[in-house]
Tab-separated table of C-alpha atoms in Angstrom:
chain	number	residue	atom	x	y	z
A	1	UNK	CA	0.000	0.000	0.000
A	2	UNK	CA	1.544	3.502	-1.377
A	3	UNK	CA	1.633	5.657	2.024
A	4	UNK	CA	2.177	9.701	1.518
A	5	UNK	CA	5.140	10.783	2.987
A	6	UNK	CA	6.221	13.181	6.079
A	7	UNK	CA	5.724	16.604	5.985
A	8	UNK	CA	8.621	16.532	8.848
A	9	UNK	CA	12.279	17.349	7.571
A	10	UNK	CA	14.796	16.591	10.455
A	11	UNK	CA	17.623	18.523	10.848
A	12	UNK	CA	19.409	16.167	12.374
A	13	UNK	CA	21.575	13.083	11.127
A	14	UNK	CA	20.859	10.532	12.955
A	15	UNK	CA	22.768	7.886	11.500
A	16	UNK	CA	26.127	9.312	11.426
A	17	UNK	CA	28.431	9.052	14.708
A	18	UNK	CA	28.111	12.348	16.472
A	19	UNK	CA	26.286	14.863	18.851
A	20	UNK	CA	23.142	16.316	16.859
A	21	UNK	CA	21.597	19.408	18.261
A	22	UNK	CA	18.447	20.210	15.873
A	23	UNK	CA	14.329	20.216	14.793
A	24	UNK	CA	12.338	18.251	13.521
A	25	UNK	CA	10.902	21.180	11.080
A	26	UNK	CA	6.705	20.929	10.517
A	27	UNK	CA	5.516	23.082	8.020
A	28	UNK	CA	2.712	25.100	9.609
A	29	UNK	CA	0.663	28.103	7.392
A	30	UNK	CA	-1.006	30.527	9.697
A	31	UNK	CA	-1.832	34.243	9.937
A	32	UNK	CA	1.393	35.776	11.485
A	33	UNK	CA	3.797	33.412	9.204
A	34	UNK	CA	2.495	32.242	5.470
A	35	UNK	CA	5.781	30.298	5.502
A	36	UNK	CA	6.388	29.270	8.849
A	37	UNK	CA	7.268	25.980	10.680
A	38	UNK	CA	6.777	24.290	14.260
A	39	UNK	CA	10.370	23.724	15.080
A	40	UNK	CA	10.225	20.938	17.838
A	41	UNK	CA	13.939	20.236	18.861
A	42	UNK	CA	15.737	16.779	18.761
A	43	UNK	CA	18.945	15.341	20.339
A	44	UNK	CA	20.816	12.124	18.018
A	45	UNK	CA	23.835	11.118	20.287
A	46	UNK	CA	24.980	8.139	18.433
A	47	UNK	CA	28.302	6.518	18.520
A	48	UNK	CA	28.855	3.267	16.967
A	49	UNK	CA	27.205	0.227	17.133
A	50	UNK	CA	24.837	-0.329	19.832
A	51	UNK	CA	21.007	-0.409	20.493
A	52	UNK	CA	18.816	2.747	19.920
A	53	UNK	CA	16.740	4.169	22.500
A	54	UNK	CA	13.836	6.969	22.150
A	55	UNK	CA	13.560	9.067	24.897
A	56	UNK	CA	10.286	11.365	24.701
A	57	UNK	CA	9.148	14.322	27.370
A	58	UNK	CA	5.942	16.436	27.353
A	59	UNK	CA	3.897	13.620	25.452
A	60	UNK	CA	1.530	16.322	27.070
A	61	UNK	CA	2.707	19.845	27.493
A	62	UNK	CA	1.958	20.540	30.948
A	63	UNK	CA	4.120	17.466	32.444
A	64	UNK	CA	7.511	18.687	32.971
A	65	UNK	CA	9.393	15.891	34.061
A	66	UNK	CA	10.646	14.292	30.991
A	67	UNK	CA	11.505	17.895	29.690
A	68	UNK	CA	14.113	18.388	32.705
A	69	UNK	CA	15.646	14.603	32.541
A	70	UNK	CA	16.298	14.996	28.781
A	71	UNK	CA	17.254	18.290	28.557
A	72	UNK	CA	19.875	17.833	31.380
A	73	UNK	CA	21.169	14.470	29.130
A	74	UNK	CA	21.611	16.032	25.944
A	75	UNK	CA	23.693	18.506	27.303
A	76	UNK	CA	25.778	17.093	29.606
A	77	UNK	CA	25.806	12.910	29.037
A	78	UNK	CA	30.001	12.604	27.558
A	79	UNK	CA	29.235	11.126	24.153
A	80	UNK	CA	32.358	8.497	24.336
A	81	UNK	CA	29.745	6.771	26.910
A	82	UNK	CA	27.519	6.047	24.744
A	83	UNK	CA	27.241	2.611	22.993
A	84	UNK	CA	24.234	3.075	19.840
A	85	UNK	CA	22.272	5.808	19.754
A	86	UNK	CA	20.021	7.726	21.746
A	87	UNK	CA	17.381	10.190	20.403
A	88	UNK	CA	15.575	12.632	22.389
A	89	UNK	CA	12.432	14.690	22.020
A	90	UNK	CA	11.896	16.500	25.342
A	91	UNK	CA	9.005	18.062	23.994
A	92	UNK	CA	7.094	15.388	22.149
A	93	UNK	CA	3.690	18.045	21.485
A	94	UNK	CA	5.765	20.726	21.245
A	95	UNK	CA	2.832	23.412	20.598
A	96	UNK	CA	1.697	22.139	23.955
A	97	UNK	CA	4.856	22.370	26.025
A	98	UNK	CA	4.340	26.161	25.153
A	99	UNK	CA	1.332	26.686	25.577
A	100	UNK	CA	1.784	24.824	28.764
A	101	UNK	CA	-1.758	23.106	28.049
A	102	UNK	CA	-2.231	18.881	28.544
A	103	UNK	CA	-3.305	19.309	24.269
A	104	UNK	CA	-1.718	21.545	21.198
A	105	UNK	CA	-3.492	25.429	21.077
A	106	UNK	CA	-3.743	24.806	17.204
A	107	UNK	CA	-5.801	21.788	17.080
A	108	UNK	CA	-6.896	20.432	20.189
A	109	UNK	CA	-4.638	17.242	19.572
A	110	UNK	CA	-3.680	14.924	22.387
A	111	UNK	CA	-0.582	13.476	21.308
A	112	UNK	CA	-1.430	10.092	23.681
A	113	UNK	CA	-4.879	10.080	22.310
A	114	UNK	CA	-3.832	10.248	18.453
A	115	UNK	CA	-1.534	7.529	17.257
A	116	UNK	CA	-0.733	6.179	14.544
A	117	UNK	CA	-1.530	9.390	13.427
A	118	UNK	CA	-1.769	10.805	9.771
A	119	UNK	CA	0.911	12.640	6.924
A	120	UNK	CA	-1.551	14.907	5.896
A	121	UNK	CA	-3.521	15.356	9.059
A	122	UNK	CA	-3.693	17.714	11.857
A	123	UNK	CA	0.074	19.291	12.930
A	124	UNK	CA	-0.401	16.773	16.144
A	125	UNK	CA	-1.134	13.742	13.476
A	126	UNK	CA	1.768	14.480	11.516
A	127	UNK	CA	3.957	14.421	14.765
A	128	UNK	CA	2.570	11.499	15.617
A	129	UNK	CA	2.750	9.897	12.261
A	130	UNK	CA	6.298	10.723	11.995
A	131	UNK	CA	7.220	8.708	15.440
A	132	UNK	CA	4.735	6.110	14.268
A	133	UNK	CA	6.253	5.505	10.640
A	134	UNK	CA	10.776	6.908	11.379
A	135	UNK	CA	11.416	6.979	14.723
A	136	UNK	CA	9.748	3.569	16.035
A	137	UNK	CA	11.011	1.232	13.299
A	138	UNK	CA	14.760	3.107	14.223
A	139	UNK	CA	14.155	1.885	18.186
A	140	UNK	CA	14.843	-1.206	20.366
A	141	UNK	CA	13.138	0.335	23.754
A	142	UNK	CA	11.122	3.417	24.199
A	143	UNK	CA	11.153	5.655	27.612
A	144	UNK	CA	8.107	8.075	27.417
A	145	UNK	CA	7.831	10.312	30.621
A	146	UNK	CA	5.004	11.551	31.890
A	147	UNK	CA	2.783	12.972	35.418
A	148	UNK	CA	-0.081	13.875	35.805
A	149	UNK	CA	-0.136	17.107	34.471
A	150	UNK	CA	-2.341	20.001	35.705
A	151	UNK	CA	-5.140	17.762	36.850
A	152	UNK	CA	-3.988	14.484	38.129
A	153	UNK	CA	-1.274	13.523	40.954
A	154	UNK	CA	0.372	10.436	41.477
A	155	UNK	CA	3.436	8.429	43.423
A	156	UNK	CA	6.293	8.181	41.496
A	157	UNK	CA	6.215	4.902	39.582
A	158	UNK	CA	6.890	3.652	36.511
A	159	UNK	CA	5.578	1.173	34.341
A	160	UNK	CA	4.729	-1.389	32.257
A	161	UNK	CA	1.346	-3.535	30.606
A	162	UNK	CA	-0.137	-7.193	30.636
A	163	UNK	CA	1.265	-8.214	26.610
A	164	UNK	CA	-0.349	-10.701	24.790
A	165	UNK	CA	3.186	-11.407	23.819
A	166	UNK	CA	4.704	-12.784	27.260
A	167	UNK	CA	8.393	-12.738	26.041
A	168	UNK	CA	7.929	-9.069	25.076
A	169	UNK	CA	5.902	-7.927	28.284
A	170	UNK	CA	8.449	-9.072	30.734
A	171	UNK	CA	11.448	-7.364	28.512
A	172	UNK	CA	8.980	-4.359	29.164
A	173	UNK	CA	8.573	-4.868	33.015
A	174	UNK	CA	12.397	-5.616	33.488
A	175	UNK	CA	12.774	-2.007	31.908
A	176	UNK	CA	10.385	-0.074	34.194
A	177	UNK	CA	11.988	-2.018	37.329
A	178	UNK	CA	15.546	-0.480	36.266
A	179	UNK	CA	14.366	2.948	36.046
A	180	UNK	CA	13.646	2.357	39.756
A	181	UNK	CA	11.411	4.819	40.547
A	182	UNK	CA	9.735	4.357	44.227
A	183	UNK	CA	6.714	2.444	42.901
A	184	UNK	CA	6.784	0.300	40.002
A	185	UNK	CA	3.353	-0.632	38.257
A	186	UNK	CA	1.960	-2.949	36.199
A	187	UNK	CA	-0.549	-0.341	34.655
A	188	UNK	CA	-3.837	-0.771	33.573
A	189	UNK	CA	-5.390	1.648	31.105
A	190	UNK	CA	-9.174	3.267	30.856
A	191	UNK	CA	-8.472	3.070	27.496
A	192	UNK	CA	-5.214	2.166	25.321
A	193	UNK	CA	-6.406	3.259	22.058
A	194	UNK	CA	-4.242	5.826	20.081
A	195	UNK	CA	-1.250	5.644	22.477
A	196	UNK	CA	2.094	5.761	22.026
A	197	UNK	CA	2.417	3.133	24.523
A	198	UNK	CA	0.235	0.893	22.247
A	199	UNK	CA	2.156	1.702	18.798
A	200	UNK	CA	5.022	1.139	20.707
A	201	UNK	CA	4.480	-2.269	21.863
A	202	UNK	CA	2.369	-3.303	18.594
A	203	UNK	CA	5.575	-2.599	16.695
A	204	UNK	CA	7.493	-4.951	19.635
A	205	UNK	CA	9.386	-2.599	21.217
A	206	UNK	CA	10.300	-2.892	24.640
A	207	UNK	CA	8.229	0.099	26.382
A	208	UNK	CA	8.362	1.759	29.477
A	209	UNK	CA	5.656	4.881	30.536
A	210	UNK	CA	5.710	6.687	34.116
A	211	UNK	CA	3.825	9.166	36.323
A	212	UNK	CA	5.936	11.286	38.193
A	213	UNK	CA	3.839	12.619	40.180
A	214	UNK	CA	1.824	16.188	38.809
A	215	UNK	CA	-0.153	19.167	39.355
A	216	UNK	CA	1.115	21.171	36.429
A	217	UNK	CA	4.739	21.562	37.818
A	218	UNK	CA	7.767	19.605	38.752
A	219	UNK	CA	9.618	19.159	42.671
A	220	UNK	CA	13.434	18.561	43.016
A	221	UNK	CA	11.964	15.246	44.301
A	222	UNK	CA	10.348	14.297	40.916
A	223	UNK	CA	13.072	15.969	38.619
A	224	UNK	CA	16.009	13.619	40.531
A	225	UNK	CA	13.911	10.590	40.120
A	226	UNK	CA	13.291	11.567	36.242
A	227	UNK	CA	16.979	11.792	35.720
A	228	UNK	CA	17.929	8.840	37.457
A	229	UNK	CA	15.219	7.003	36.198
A	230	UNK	CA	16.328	7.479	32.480
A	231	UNK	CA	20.291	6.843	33.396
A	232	UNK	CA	19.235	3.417	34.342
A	233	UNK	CA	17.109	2.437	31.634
A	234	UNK	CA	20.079	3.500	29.394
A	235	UNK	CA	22.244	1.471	31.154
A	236	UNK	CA	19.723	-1.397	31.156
A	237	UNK	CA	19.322	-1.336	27.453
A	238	UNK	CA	22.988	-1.376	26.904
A	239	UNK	CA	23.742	2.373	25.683
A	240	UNK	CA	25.714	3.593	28.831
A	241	UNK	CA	28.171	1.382	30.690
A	242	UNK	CA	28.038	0.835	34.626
A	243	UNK	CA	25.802	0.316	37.726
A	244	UNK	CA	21.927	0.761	37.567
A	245	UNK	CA	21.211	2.796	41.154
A	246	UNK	CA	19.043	0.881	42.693
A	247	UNK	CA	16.430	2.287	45.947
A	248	UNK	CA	13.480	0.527	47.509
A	249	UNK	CA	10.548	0.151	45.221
A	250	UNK	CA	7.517	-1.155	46.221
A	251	UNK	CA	5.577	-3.341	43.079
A	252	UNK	CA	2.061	-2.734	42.410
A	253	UNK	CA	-0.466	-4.310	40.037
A	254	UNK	CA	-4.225	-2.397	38.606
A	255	UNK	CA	-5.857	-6.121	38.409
A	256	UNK	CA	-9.179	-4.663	37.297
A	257	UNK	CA	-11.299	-1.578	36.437
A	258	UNK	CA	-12.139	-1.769	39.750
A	259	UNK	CA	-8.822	0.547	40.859
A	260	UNK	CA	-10.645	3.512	39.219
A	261	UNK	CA	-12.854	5.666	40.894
A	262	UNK	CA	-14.983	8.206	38.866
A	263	UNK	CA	-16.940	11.084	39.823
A	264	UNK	CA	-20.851	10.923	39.335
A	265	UNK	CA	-21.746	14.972	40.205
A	266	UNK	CA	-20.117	18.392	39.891
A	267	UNK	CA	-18.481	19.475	43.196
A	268	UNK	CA	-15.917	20.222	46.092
A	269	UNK	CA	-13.420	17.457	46.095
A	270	UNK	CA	-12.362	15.990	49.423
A	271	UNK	CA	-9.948	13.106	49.604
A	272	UNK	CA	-10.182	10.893	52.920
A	273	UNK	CA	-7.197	8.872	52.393
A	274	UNK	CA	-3.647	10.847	50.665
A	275	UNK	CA	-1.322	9.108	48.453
A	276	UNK	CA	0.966	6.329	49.391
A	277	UNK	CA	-2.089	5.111	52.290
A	278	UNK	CA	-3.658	2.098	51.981
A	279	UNK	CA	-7.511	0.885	52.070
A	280	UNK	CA	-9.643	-1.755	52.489
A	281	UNK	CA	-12.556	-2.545	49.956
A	282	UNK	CA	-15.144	-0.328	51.837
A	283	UNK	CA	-13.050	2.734	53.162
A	284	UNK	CA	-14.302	6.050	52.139
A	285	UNK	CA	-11.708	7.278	49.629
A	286	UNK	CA	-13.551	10.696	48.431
A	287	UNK	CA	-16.178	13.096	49.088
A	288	UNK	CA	-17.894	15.837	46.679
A	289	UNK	CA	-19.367	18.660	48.164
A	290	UNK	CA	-21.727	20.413	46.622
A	291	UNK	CA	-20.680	24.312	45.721
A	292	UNK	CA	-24.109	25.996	45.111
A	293	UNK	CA	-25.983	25.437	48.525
A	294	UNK	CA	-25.051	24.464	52.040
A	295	UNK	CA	-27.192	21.955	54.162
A	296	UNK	CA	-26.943	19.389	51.667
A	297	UNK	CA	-24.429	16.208	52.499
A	298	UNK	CA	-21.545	14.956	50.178
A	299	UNK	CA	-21.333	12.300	48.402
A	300	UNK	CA	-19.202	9.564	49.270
A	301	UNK	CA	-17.356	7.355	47.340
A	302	UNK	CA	-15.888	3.790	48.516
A	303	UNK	CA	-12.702	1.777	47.304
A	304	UNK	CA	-13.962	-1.071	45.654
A	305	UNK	CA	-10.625	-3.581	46.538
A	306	UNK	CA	-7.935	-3.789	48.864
A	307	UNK	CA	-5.106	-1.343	47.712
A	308	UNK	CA	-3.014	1.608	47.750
A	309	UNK	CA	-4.319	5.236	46.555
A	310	UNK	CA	-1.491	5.812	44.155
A	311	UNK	CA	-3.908	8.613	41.932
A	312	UNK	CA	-6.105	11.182	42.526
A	313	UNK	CA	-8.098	13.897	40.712
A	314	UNK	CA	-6.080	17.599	41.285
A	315	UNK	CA	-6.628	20.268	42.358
A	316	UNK	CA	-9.977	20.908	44.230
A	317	UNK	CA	-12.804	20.714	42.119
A	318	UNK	CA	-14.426	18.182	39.911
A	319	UNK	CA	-16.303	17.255	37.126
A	320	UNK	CA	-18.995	15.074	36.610
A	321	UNK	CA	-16.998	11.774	34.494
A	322	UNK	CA	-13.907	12.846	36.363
A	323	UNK	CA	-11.163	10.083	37.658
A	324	UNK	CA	-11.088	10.862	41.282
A	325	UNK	CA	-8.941	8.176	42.942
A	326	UNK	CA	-6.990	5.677	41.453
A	327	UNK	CA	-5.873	2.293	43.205
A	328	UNK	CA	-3.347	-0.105	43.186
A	329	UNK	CA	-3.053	-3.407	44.643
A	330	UNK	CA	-0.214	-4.537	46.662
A	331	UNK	CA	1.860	-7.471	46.501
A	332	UNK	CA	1.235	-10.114	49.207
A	333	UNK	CA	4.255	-9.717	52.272
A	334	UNK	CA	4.724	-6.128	51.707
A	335	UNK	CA	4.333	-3.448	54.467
A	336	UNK	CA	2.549	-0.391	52.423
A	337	UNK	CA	1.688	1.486	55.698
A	338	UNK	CA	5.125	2.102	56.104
A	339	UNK	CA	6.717	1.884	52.892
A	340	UNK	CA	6.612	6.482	52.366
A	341	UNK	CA	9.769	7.357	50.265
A	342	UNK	CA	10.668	11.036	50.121
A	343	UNK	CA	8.116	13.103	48.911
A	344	UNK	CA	5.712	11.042	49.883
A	345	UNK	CA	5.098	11.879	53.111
A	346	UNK	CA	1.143	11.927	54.840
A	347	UNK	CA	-0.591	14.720	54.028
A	348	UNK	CA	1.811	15.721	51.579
A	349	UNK	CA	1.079	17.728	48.744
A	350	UNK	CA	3.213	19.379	46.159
């Protein structure tokens, strides 16, 4: 089947040995520039044979993690450590990242919403067509960093998915346990379709997402753990020489839709239980209050299994169809109640 090509010209090499500093260079017609272009900068660090690695930040542009991790890497990783090549897009949606916005200003586009994407679509398809159709087929693993943004909050983990392929899903979990974040997760999704995750794993690469956790900003807590976090899968994958740094990490699973909790009303959020704390099926997790009259009780909502609240909605108020608290269940022999790495102390909040 004849496929149109990109409208993306690189200006980067990235198969010749080398630091590359560039764009990938969009074509984008609009009132203030007939001519003009997105410009969404790259990084190629490749020196001889080796695997290749994508790195990706600000899948949505108001997650600011991945941004800081590859930014740092690009400038400062020695290139005579590197064994393949390692490209880096710290600002995967780049429209996004300045507009500081989860989507892109221009067209609405959620990058993680919009794969495979399209050549002649939307600027966000054609971004996402471009990673879809080059950069993919040019990978062995992909690291794609993300929090929760202006309107979720998590605890650090990373993660990985339940595979059809078995072989390929525990490459993928190996991968999130190196990049060691505090909690490491086998994820469940509301819903997988369009995500980079997904192309990534459909195409067999070994895949590793995170949540770091969010609010619309970054902590020196969440900006360490992104940098280490990406070192390790490097050295995992083969690309840097050395020791993977290795802190406690406590494993989670999402066994069933049951770990979501979704708001039925408007209202005044409450949480009853903070992140890192553990439940029983039963506890009250949530309450909404409602914000036009008083004299009128909240509604509560209930965890629905045993588990750790490891999500929640941010900031205050809520939406009707809103994901309110999100669960995770924890292994068997564990002690959650005290397991609280740094930053994730009771009543915490960023």
């Amino acid at each position: 089947m004849y496929e149109k090509p990109t409208t993306i010209d690189p200006t980067v090499d990235f198969d010749t040995d080398g630091r590359h500093h560039g764009y990938l260079r969009l074509p984008w017609s609009r009132d203030d520039s007939a001519w003009g272009n997105i410009m969404i900068p790259v990084c190629v660090l490749r020196n001889g044979a080796g695997p290749s690695v994508l790195l990706t930040g600000a899948n949505h542009g108001d997650e600011y993690e991945g941004p800081l991790a590859l930014l740092d890497l690009a400038l400062n990783l020695d290139l005579a450590d590197v064994h393949g090549r390692i490209i880096m897009l710290p600002f995967l949606n780049y429209p996004a990242f300045r507009a500081g916005r989860r989507t892109s200003p221009i067209d609405g586009g959620n990058m993680n919403r919009i794969f495979p994407g399209a050549p002649d679509g939307t600027m966000t398809q054609r971004i996402a067509d471009y990673v879809q159709r080059y950069l993919l087929p040019m990978s062995d693993l992909v690291l794609d960093i993300h929090s929760g943004g202006s309107t979720l909050d998590f605890v650090p983990f990373a993660a990985s998915h339940v595979l059809p392929d078995k072989t390929q899903e525990a490459r993928c979990a190996a991968a999130a346990e190196a990049f060691n974040a505090p909690y490491t997760t086998k994820m469940l999704e509301i819903d997988s379709a369009g995500l980079l995750d997904t192309a990534a794993e459909e195409a067999g690469k070994t895949f590793v997402s995170t949540e770091l956790r969010g609010g619309g900003t970054s902590t020196a807590y969440t900006a360490r753990i992104a940098r280490k976090g990406v070192r390790n899968v490097l050295i995992h994958a083969g690309v840097l020489d050395g020791e993977i740094v290795k802190e406690p990490s406590l494993s989670l699973d999402m066994p069933s839709m049951d770990c979501f909790t979704f708001a039925d009303t408007d209202g005044l959020l409450e949480m009853c239980v903070d992140l890192g704390e553990t439940v029983r099926a039963g506890d009250r997790l949530a309450r909404i209050w409602p914000m036009d009259r008083t004299g009128v009780a909240p509604r509560d909502y209930f965890a629905k299994l045993d588990g750790m609240l490891i999500g929640r909605h941010f900031p205050g108020v809520t939406k009707t169809g809103d994901s309110i608290a999100v669960l995770g269940a924890v292994d068997e022999g564990l002690p959650p109640s005290s397991f609280r790495p740094e930053g994730i102390a009771a009543g915490q909040q960023q």
